[in-house]
Coordinates of C-alpha atoms in Angstrom, one line a residue:
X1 CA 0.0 0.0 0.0
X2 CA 1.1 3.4 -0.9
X3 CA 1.9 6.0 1.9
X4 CA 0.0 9.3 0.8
X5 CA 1.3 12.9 1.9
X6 CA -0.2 16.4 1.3
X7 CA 1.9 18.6 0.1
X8 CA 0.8 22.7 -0.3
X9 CA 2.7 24.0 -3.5
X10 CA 3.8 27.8 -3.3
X11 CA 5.4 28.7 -6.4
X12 CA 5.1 32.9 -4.8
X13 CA 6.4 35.3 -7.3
X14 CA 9.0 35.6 -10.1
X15 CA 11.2 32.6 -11.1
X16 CA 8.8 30.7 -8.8
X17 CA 6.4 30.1 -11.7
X18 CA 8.9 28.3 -13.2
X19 CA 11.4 26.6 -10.8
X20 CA 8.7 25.1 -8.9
X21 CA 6.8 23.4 -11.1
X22 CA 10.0 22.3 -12.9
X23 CA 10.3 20.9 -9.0
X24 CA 7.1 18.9 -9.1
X25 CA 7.6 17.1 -12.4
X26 CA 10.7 15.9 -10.3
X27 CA 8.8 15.2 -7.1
X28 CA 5.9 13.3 -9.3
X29 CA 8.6 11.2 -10.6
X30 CA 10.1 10.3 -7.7
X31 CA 6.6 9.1 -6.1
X32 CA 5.5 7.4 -8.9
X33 CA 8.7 5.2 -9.0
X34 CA 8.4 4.5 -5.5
X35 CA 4.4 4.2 -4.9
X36 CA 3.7 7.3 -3.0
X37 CA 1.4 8.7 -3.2
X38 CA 1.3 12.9 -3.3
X39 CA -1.8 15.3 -2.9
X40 CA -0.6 18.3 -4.0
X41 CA -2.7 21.8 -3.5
X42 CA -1.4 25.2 -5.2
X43 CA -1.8 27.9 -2.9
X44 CA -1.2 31.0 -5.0
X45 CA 0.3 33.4 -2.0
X46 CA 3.0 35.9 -2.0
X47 CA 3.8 39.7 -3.2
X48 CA 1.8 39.0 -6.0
X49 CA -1.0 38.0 -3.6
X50 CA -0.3 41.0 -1.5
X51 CA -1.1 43.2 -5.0
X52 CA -4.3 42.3 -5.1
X53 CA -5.5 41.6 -1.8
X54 CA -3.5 43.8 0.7
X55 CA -1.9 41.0 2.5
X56 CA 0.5 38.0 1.6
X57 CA -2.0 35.4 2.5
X58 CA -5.3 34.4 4.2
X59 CA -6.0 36.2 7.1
X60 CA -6.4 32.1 8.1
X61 CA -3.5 30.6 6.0
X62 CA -1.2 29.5 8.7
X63 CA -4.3 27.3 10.1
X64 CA -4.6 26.0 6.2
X65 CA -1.0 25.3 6.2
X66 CA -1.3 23.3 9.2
X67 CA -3.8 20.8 7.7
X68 CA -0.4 19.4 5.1
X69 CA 2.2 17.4 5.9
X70 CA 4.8 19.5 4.2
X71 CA 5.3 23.1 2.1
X72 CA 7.3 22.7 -1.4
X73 CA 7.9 26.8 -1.7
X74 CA 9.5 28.8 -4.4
X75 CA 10.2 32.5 -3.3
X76 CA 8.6 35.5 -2.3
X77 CA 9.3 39.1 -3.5
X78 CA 8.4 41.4 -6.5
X79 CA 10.2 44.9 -7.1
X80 CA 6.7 47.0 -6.7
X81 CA 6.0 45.8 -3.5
X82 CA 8.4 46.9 -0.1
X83 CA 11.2 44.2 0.7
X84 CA 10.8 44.5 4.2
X85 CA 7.1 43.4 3.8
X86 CA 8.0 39.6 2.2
X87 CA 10.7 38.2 5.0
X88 CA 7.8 39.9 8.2
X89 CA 4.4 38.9 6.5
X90 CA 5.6 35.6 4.8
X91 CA 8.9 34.0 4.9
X92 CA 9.7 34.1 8.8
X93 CA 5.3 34.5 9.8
X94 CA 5.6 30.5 8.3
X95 CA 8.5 29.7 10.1
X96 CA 8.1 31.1 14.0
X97 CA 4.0 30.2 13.7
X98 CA 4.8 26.6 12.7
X99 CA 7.9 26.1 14.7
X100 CA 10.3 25.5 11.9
X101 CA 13.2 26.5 14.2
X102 CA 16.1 24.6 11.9
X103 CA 17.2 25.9 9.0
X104 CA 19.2 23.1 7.1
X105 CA 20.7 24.6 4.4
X106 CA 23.4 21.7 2.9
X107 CA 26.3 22.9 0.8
X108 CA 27.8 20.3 -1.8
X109 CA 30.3 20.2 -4.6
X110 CA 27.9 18.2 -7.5
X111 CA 29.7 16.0 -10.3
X112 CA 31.3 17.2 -13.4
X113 CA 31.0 21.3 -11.6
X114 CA 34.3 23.4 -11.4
X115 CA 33.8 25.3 -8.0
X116 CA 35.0 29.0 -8.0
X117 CA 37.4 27.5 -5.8
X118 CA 40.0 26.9 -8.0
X119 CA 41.7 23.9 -6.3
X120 CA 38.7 22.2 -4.4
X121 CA 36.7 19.1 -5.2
X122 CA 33.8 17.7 -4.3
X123 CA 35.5 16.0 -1.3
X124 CA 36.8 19.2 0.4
X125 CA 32.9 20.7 -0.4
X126 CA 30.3 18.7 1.8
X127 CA 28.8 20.2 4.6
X128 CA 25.9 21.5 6.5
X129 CA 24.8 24.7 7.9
X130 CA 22.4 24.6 10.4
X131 CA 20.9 27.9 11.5
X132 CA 18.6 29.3 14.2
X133 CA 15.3 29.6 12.5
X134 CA 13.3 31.8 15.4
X135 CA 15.0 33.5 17.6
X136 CA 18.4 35.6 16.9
X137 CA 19.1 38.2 15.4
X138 CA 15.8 38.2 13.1
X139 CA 12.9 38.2 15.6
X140 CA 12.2 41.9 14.3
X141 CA 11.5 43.5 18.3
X142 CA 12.4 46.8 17.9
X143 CA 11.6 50.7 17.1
X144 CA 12.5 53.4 15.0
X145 CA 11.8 56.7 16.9
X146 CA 12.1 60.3 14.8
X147 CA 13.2 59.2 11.8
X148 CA 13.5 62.2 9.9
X149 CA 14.9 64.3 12.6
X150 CA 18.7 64.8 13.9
X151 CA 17.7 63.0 17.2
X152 CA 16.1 59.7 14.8
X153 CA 17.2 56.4 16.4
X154 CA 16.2 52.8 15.1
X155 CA 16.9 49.9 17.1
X156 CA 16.7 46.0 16.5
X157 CA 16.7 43.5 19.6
X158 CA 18.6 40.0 19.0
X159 CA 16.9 37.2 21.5
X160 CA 18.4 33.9 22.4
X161 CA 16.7 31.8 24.8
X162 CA 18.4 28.9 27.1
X163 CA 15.3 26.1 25.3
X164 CA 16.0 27.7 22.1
X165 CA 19.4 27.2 22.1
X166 CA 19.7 23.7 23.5
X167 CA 16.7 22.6 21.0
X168 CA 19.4 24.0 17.7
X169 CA 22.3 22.3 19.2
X170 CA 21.2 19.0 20.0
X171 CA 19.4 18.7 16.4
X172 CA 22.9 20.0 15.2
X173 CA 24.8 17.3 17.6
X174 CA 22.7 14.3 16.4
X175 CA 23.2 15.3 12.8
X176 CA 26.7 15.2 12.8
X177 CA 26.4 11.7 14.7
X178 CA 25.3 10.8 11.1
X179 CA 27.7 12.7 8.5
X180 CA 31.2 13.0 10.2
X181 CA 31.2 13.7 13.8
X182 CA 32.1 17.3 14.0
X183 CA 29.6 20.5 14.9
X184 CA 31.7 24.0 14.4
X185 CA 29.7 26.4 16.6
X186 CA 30.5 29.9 14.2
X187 CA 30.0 32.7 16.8
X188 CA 31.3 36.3 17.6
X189 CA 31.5 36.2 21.3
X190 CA 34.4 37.9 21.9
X191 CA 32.4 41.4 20.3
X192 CA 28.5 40.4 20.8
X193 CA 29.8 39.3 25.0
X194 CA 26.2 39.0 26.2
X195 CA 23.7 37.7 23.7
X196 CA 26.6 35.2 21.7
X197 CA 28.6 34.5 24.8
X198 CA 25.4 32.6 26.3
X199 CA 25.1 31.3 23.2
X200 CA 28.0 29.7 23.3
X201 CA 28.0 28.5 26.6
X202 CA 25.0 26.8 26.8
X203 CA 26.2 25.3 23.2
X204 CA 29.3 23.9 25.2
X205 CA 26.6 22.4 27.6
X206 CA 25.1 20.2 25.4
X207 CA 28.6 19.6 23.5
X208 CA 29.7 17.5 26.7
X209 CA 26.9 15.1 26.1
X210 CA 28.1 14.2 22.5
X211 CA 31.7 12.9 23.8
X212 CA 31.6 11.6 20.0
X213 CA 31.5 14.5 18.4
X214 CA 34.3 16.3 17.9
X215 CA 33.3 20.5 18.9
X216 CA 34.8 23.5 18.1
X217 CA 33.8 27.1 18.1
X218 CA 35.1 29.5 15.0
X219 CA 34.6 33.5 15.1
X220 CA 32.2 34.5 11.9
X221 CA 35.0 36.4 10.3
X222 CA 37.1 33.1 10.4
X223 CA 34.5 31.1 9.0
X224 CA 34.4 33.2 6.4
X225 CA 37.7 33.1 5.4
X226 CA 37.4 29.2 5.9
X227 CA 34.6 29.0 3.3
X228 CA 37.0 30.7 1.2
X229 CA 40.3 28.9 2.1
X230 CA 39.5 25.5 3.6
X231 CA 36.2 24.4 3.4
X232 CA 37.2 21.0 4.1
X233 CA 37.6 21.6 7.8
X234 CA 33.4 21.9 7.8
X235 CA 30.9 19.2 8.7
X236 CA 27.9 20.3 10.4
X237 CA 27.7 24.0 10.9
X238 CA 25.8 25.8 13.7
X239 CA 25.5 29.1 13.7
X240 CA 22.5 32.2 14.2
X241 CA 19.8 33.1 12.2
X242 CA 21.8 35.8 10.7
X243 CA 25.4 34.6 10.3
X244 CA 23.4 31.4 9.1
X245 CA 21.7 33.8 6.0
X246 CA 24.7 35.0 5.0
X247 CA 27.2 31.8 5.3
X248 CA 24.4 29.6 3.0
X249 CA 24.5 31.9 0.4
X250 CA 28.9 32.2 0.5
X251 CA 28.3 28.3 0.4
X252 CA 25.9 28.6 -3.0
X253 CA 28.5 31.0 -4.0
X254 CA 31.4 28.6 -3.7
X255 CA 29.5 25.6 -5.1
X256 CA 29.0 27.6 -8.1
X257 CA 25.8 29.2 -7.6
X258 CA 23.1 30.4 -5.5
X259 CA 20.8 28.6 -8.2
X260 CA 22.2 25.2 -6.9
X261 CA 21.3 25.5 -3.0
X262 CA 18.4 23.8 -1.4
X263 CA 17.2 23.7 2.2
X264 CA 14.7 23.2 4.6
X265 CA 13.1 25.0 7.1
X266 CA 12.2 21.9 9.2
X267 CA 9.8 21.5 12.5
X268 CA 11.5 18.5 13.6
X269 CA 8.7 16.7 15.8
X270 CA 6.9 17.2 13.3
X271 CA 4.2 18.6 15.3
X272 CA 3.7 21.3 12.6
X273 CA 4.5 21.3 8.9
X274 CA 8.1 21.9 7.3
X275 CA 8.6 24.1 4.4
X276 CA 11.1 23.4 1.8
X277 CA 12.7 25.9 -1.0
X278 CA 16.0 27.3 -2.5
X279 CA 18.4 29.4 -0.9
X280 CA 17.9 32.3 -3.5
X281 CA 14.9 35.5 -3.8
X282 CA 11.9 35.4 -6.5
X283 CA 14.9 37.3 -9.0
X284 CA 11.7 39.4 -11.0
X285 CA 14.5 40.3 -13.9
X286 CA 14.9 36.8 -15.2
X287 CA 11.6 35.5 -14.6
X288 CA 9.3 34.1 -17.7
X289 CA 12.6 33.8 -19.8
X290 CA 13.0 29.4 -19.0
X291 CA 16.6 30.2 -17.7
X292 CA 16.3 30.3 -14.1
X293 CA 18.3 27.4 -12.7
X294 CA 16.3 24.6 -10.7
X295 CA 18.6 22.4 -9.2
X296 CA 18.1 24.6 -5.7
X297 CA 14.5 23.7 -5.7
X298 CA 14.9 20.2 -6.5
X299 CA 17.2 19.5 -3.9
X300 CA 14.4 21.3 -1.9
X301 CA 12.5 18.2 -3.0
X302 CA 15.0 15.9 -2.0
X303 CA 15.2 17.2 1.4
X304 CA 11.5 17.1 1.8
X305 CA 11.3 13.1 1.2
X306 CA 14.4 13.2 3.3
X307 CA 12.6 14.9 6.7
X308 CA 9.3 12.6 5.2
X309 CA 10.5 9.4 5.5
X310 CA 11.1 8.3 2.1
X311 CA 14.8 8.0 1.9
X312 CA 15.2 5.7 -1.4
X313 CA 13.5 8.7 -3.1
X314 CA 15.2 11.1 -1.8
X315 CA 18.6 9.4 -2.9
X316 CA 17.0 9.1 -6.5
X317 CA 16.6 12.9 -7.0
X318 CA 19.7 13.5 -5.8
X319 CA 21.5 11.2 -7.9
X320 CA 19.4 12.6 -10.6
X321 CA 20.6 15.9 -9.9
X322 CA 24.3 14.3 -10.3
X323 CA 23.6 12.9 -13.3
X324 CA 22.5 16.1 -14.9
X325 CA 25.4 18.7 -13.8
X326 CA 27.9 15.5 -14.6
X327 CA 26.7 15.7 -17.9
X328 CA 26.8 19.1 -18.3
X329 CA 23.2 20.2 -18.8
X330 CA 23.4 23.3 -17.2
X331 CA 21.5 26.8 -17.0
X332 CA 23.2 30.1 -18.0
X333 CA 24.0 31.4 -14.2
X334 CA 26.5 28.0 -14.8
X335 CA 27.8 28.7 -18.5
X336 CA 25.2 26.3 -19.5
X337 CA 22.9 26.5 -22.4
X338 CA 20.0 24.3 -21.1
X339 CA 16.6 25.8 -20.1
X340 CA 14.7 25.1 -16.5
X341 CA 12.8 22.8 -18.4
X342 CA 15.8 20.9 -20.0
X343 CA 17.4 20.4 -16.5
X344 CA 14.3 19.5 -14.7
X345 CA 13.3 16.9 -17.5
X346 CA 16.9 15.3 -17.2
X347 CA 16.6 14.8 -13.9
X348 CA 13.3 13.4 -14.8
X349 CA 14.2 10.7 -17.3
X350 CA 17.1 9.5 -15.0
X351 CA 14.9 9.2 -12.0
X352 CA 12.4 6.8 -15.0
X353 CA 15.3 4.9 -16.5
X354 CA 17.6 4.1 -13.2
X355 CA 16.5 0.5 -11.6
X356 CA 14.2 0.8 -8.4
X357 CA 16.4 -0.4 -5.2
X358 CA 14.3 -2.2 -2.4
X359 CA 15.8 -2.9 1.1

């Protein structure tokens, strides 16, 4: 008997139109070789949304959202409408009202890629970065007083909380258990000596019950440079909300492109739904031209049958994925000539041709 999940489909705005679907055909191919079965429900929500009706979704979506077992997003964000309107009203609403407190945001070297890198391979380029997903520097608590006058002030308020903490670095700890035994905690303590040195105390709290795991604790500035330099030394990555956004994107950067990053934004208990989509915005400039790369939400794919259950076809998109970049069918943000289409349809016809492995 088939195991049946409902999935919500958000393509939101821009390249979404096109990167997500191009994501489904994958997903549909995956189920069907495996016999799962998906029910899969567009919600149309997002800037474009917003346009029309004031808001970027129901004034009951989060409830709708609740009834799936898992949300395959594109991106959210159009040039006529405020950017500060998409992360508050959105992208981070979904993620604190639904308890997605990880971020898992994997960076990998795929076949047959050259990475910027010049001398790297896909051994030194396979790790994980794991960032705070509600609290942090993000939590938008704060005030902008007088703006237009000399006295104007604006303020943000970073939060970290003892449970939230502990909760990011035990799912962080018990990953690692499963790749290659090493958490780096990427801080900036030694500036930031309230809100990141609890952080990183209470991180070295759980650390002693993972004897293991090997832990060590890099400054932000370091870990920069160590993308850069020597990104071997990574396995799982834990770090804040914000130093999180900004290392997944150097990690797209030095795989080859932000096009190719996937991740998830995962409620591990599973008490509430996850949401899955790629690194990158809703790029408006690029969007109807059939160019936009897809692999980033196809991994997104990938890492939803991951968190679901179904490994076996997880592995199989992921592979497919492999195939295609080994082979060189590649979009134009890669030197590639192939369309979203063309990629997503290779992926496709290797997950339909490649045998079906049963345990």
């Amino acid at each position: 008997m088939s195991t049946s999940y409902k999935i919500a489909v958000v393509n939101g705005d821009g390249i979404g139109a096109e990167i997500v679907p191009a994501g489904v055909s994958v997903l549909k191919a995956a189920a069907k070789k495996h016999d799962i079965n998906l029910e899969l429900t567009d919600l149309s929500w997002g800037a474009g949304y917003y346009l029309k009706h004031g808001e970027f979704m129901p004034t009951d979506g989060i409830e709708q959202m609740k009834t799936f077992d898992a949300i395959y997003f594109g991106a959210v964000g159009l040039t006529e409408v405020d950017d500060t309107l998409p992360a508050r009203d959105y992208t981070f609403k979904v993620r604190s009202e639904l308890k997605q407190y990880v971020n898992y945001r994997p960076v990998k070297l795929f076949s047959g890629l050259k990475s910027p890198l010049r001398d790297k391979t896909e051994e030194d380029i396979d790790f994980v970065v794991i960032r705070e997903n509600n609290e942090g520097e993000f939590v938008q608590t704060g005030k902008t007083m007088y703006p237009d006058q000399p006295e104007g002030m604006a303020m943000d308020t970073s939060i970290f909380t003892r449970f939230g903490i502990e909760r990011i670095a035990h799912y962080s700890f018990k990953l690692a258990r499963k790749r290659k035994n090493k958490v780096t905690n990427v801080t900036k303590s030694n500036t930031l000596i309230n809100s990141l040195a609890y952080w990183d105390k209470v991180i070295a709290e759980v650390a002693e019950q993972y004897p293991d795991v090997e832990y060590n604790k890099m400054y932000i500035d370091n870990a920069s440079a160590s993308f850069v330099l020597r990104p071997e030394v990574f396995d799982v990555i834990l770090t804040t909300n914000l130093f999180g956004d900004i290392l997944s994107d150097l990690g797209g950067a030095i795989m080859g492109s932000l096009g190719l990053g996937g991740s998830g934004n995962i409620n591990p208990e599973k008490e509430f739904p996850s949401m899955f989509e790629p690194i990158h915005g809703s790029a408006p400039d690029i969007a109807g031209l059939n160019i936009a790369n897809p692999i980033g939400q196809i991994w997104s794919a990938a890492i939803m049958l991951e968190h679901l259950g179904e490994t076996q076809a997880s592995q199989d998109i992921i592979a497919g994925i492999e195939h295609t970049t080994a082979k060189g069918n590649l979009t134009k943000d890669l030197k590639g000539k192939s369309t979203t289409t063309e990629v997503a349809e290779s992926v496709v016809n290797y997950i339909n041709s490649s045998e079906l492995v049963t345990s």
